[in-house]
Amino acid sequence: MEAIKAGIRAARYVPGQRLVEPDMMRDFDVSRGTVREALRRLAAEGFVSIELYRGASIRKMSRGEFVELNEIRALLEGYAAALAAERMSKSERKKLLELEQLWDRGTQNLTYARYNEQFHTLIVEASRHKQLPNFVQQAQLSIFRLQFHTILQTPVATRRSRLEHRRIVRAILKGDTAGAEGAMRQHIQNSAAVIMAAPDTFFSA
C-alpha cells in the first residue's frame, strides 16, 4: 500500500490510471490476496476507486468536489487554530517553536512535506477537541497532497507557505483566536489556489 502511495507522489501513478492486479502482483512480488487487500484499504482511504467490471483506478476528483472539500478543511483547521490559540499548553508552544526552528536550520532529515504535516497535526491536537482530528483527517485530501506533491514543494510555494505558517504561529502564541483562525483559513485557501491551477488531466469532468 505504501508503495502505491509513493508511486502517486512520484507521478508513476496518475489520476484515472487503472491498477491491474496481475501487474501489481508482478511489480511488488505479492499474492493476489495481498493486492486486493491493499486496494480495499486504499479505497477506504480515498486513494483508489473500485468499480464493478472495471477494477481499481487512482481516484480522480472533480474541481468542484475539490473546492467544496477544501472549503470544509479551511473551516475545520481554522477552528482548530482558534482553539489552539486559546488552549495550547506551554509544552505544545515549545514544541511548535522547536519545529519551526528545526525547519529554519535546514535539517536534512526533515522534508517540507513532513514538516508541514507535523505543523498542521500539532495545531489540531492542541485544539483539545476530541472529534476534530477525525474530521480534519477526512478533509485533508491525502490523495491530492500526494498527486500535487511536486507543485506544492516548489521553492516559490514553500516560501509562501513558510510566511503563512509564521503568521499562524504568531497569532497562536499571542492567544489571538480570530487572527489564528483567519491566518489558517487563508493559508489553506492559498494552497488550494495552487492546486486549482494544475492541468485538467488531474481532475475528473
Short mmCIF file of C-alpha atoms in Angstrom, two decimals:
data_model
loop_
_atom_site.label_atom_id
_atom_site.label_comp_id
_atom_site.label_asym_id
_atom_site.label_seq_id
_atom_site.Cartn_x
_atom_site.Cartn_y
_atom_site.Cartn_z
CA MET A 1 0.00 0.00 0.00
CA GLU A 2 2.78 2.43 0.87
CA ALA A 3 4.49 1.60 -2.41
CA ILE A 4 1.40 2.75 -4.30
CA LYS A 5 1.26 5.97 -2.29
CA ALA A 6 4.93 6.53 -3.10
CA GLY A 7 4.14 5.92 -6.76
CA ILE A 8 1.41 8.58 -6.64
CA ARG A 9 3.81 11.02 -5.05
CA ALA A 10 6.43 10.33 -7.72
CA ALA A 11 3.80 10.61 -10.51
CA ARG A 12 4.28 6.97 -11.54
CA TYR A 13 0.55 6.62 -10.93
CA VAL A 14 -1.65 9.45 -12.19
CA PRO A 15 -5.33 10.28 -11.59
CA GLY A 16 -7.57 7.89 -13.51
CA GLN A 17 -4.86 5.30 -14.14
CA ARG A 18 -6.05 1.69 -13.83
CA LEU A 19 -4.35 -0.57 -11.31
CA VAL A 20 -4.16 -4.00 -12.91
CA GLU A 21 -3.90 -6.80 -10.38
CA PRO A 22 -1.51 -9.10 -12.34
CA ASP A 23 0.81 -6.17 -13.00
CA MET A 24 0.84 -5.23 -9.32
CA MET A 25 1.45 -8.85 -8.29
CA ARG A 26 4.47 -8.92 -10.57
CA ASP A 27 5.78 -5.45 -9.69
CA PHE A 28 5.54 -5.93 -5.92
CA ASP A 29 6.07 -9.70 -5.86
CA VAL A 30 2.97 -10.36 -3.75
CA SER A 31 -0.09 -12.56 -3.95
CA ARG A 32 -3.45 -11.62 -5.47
CA GLY A 33 -4.98 -11.61 -1.98
CA THR A 34 -2.38 -9.12 -0.77
CA VAL A 35 -3.04 -6.86 -3.76
CA ARG A 36 -6.80 -6.96 -3.26
CA GLU A 37 -6.50 -6.19 0.45
CA ALA A 38 -4.20 -3.24 -0.33
CA LEU A 39 -6.66 -1.92 -2.90
CA ARG A 40 -9.54 -2.21 -0.46
CA ARG A 41 -7.60 -0.26 2.14
CA LEU A 42 -6.60 2.38 -0.39
CA ALA A 43 -10.21 2.71 -1.47
CA ALA A 44 -11.28 3.17 2.16
CA GLU A 45 -8.71 5.98 2.49
CA GLY A 46 -9.93 7.66 -0.70
CA PHE A 47 -6.87 6.98 -2.84
CA VAL A 48 -8.45 4.45 -5.18
CA SER A 49 -11.84 3.98 -6.86
CA ILE A 50 -13.11 0.43 -7.38
CA GLU A 51 -15.86 -0.13 -9.94
CA LEU A 52 -17.69 -3.34 -10.84
CA TYR A 53 -16.28 -4.90 -14.04
CA ARG A 54 -13.73 -2.08 -14.37
CA GLY A 55 -11.49 -2.79 -11.42
CA ALA A 56 -9.43 -0.28 -9.48
CA SER A 57 -8.00 3.05 -10.59
CA ILE A 58 -6.33 6.05 -8.99
CA ARG A 59 -9.10 8.30 -7.78
CA LYS A 60 -9.93 11.40 -9.77
CA MET A 61 -11.85 14.24 -8.18
CA SER A 62 -13.68 16.99 -9.99
CA ARG A 63 -12.61 20.59 -9.47
CA GLY A 64 -15.98 21.31 -7.89
CA GLU A 65 -15.63 18.44 -5.42
CA PHE A 66 -12.13 19.56 -4.51
CA VAL A 67 -13.28 23.15 -3.91
CA GLU A 68 -16.12 22.05 -1.65
CA LEU A 69 -13.96 19.69 0.40
CA ASN A 70 -11.24 22.29 0.72
CA GLU A 71 -13.77 24.82 1.99
CA ILE A 72 -14.66 22.34 4.73
CA ARG A 73 -10.99 21.81 5.53
CA ALA A 74 -10.38 25.56 5.81
CA LEU A 75 -13.28 25.89 8.25
CA LEU A 76 -12.15 22.92 10.36
CA GLU A 77 -8.47 23.82 10.54
CA GLY A 78 -9.28 27.49 11.06
CA TYR A 79 -11.40 26.48 14.04
CA ALA A 80 -8.58 24.23 15.28
CA ALA A 81 -6.12 27.13 15.10
CA ALA A 82 -8.51 29.36 17.06
CA LEU A 83 -8.90 26.71 19.75
CA ALA A 84 -5.13 26.14 19.84
CA ALA A 85 -4.57 29.86 20.45
CA GLU A 86 -6.85 29.51 23.43
CA ARG A 87 -5.84 26.11 24.77
CA MET A 88 -2.27 25.29 23.69
CA SER A 89 -0.12 24.23 26.65
CA LYS A 90 3.38 25.53 27.40
CA SER A 91 4.92 22.27 26.25
CA GLU A 92 2.99 22.39 22.98
CA ARG A 93 4.02 26.00 22.41
CA LYS A 94 7.62 24.94 22.93
CA LYS A 95 7.18 22.02 20.54
CA LEU A 96 5.69 24.31 17.88
CA LEU A 97 8.59 26.76 18.16
CA GLU A 98 11.13 23.91 18.09
CA LEU A 99 9.54 22.55 14.91
CA GLU A 100 9.78 25.97 13.26
CA GLN A 101 13.42 26.34 14.31
CA LEU A 102 14.19 22.80 13.15
CA TRP A 103 12.97 23.60 9.66
CA ASP A 104 14.70 27.01 9.56
CA ARG A 105 18.01 25.36 10.46
CA GLY A 106 17.68 23.22 7.36
CA THR A 107 17.77 19.80 8.96
CA GLN A 108 18.37 17.39 6.08
CA ASN A 109 16.26 14.58 7.52
CA LEU A 110 13.13 16.76 7.56
CA THR A 111 11.38 17.18 4.21
CA TYR A 112 8.99 20.08 3.75
CA ALA A 113 6.10 17.66 3.36
CA ARG A 114 6.93 16.03 6.69
CA TYR A 115 7.47 19.37 8.42
CA ASN A 116 4.14 20.65 7.06
CA GLU A 117 2.30 17.53 8.22
CA GLN A 118 3.74 17.86 11.73
CA PHE A 119 2.85 21.57 11.82
CA HIS A 120 -0.81 21.03 10.99
CA THR A 121 -1.12 17.94 13.20
CA LEU A 122 0.35 19.72 16.21
CA ILE A 123 -2.14 22.58 15.90
CA VAL A 124 -5.14 20.27 15.52
CA GLU A 125 -4.05 18.21 18.53
CA ALA A 126 -3.55 21.38 20.59
CA SER A 127 -7.17 22.33 19.95
CA ARG A 128 -8.10 19.79 22.66
CA HIS A 129 -11.20 18.95 20.63
CA LYS A 130 -11.78 15.20 20.73
CA GLN A 131 -13.74 14.88 17.48
CA LEU A 132 -11.99 17.49 15.36
CA PRO A 133 -8.89 15.43 14.39
CA ASN A 134 -11.06 12.76 12.73
CA PHE A 135 -12.98 15.29 10.66
CA VAL A 136 -9.81 17.16 9.69
CA GLN A 137 -8.17 13.94 8.55
CA GLN A 138 -11.12 13.18 6.28
CA ALA A 139 -10.98 16.66 4.75
CA GLN A 140 -7.23 16.87 4.25
CA LEU A 141 -7.42 15.17 0.85
CA SER A 142 -4.39 12.91 1.22
CA ILE A 143 -4.72 11.83 -2.40
CA PHE A 144 -4.30 15.40 -3.58
CA ARG A 145 -1.36 16.05 -1.27
CA LEU A 146 0.42 13.17 -2.94
CA GLN A 147 -0.64 13.92 -6.52
CA PHE A 148 0.30 17.59 -6.25
CA HIS A 149 3.41 16.97 -4.18
CA THR A 150 5.77 18.47 -6.78
CA ILE A 151 3.63 21.58 -7.26
CA LEU A 152 3.30 22.28 -3.56
CA GLN A 153 7.02 21.68 -2.92
CA THR A 154 8.42 24.24 -5.38
CA PRO A 155 10.67 26.93 -3.84
CA VAL A 156 8.05 29.61 -4.52
CA ALA A 157 5.27 27.56 -2.92
CA THR A 158 7.30 26.61 0.15
CA ARG A 159 8.44 30.21 0.74
CA ARG A 160 4.82 31.37 0.63
CA SER A 161 3.77 28.56 2.93
CA ARG A 162 6.51 29.37 5.46
CA LEU A 163 5.46 33.04 5.62
CA GLU A 164 1.88 31.95 6.21
CA HIS A 165 2.96 29.49 8.90
CA ARG A 166 4.80 32.27 10.71
CA ARG A 167 1.65 34.40 10.77
CA ILE A 168 -0.32 31.46 12.18
CA VAL A 169 2.31 30.81 14.86
CA ARG A 170 2.47 34.47 15.91
CA ALA A 171 -1.31 34.61 16.31
CA ILE A 172 -1.45 31.36 18.30
CA LEU A 173 1.37 32.39 20.64
CA LYS A 174 -0.34 35.74 21.26
CA GLY A 175 -3.60 33.97 22.05
CA ASP A 176 -5.24 35.79 19.14
CA THR A 177 -8.05 33.39 18.29
CA ALA A 178 -9.52 35.43 15.43
CA GLY A 179 -6.08 36.09 13.94
CA ALA A 180 -5.07 32.42 14.13
CA GLU A 181 -8.31 31.28 12.54
CA GLY A 182 -8.11 33.83 9.73
CA ALA A 183 -4.43 33.11 9.01
CA MET A 184 -5.03 29.36 8.87
CA ARG A 185 -8.03 29.70 6.57
CA GLN A 186 -6.09 31.97 4.22
CA HIS A 187 -3.14 29.56 4.22
CA ILE A 188 -5.32 26.63 3.17
CA GLN A 189 -7.14 28.69 0.55
CA ASN A 190 -3.83 29.81 -0.96
CA SER A 191 -2.59 26.22 -1.22
CA ALA A 192 -5.88 25.25 -2.85
CA ALA A 193 -5.43 28.01 -5.44
CA VAL A 194 -2.08 26.46 -6.43
CA ILE A 195 -3.74 23.07 -6.90
CA MET A 196 -6.62 24.54 -8.88
CA ALA A 197 -4.10 25.96 -11.34
CA ALA A 198 -2.95 22.40 -12.20
CA PRO A 199 -3.81 20.84 -15.60
CA ASP A 200 -7.30 19.47 -16.25
CA THR A 201 -5.86 15.96 -16.55
CA PHE A 202 -5.63 15.81 -12.75
CA PHE A 203 -9.38 16.25 -12.38
CA SER A 204 -12.46 14.37 -13.49
CA ALA A 205 -15.01 16.07 -15.72
#
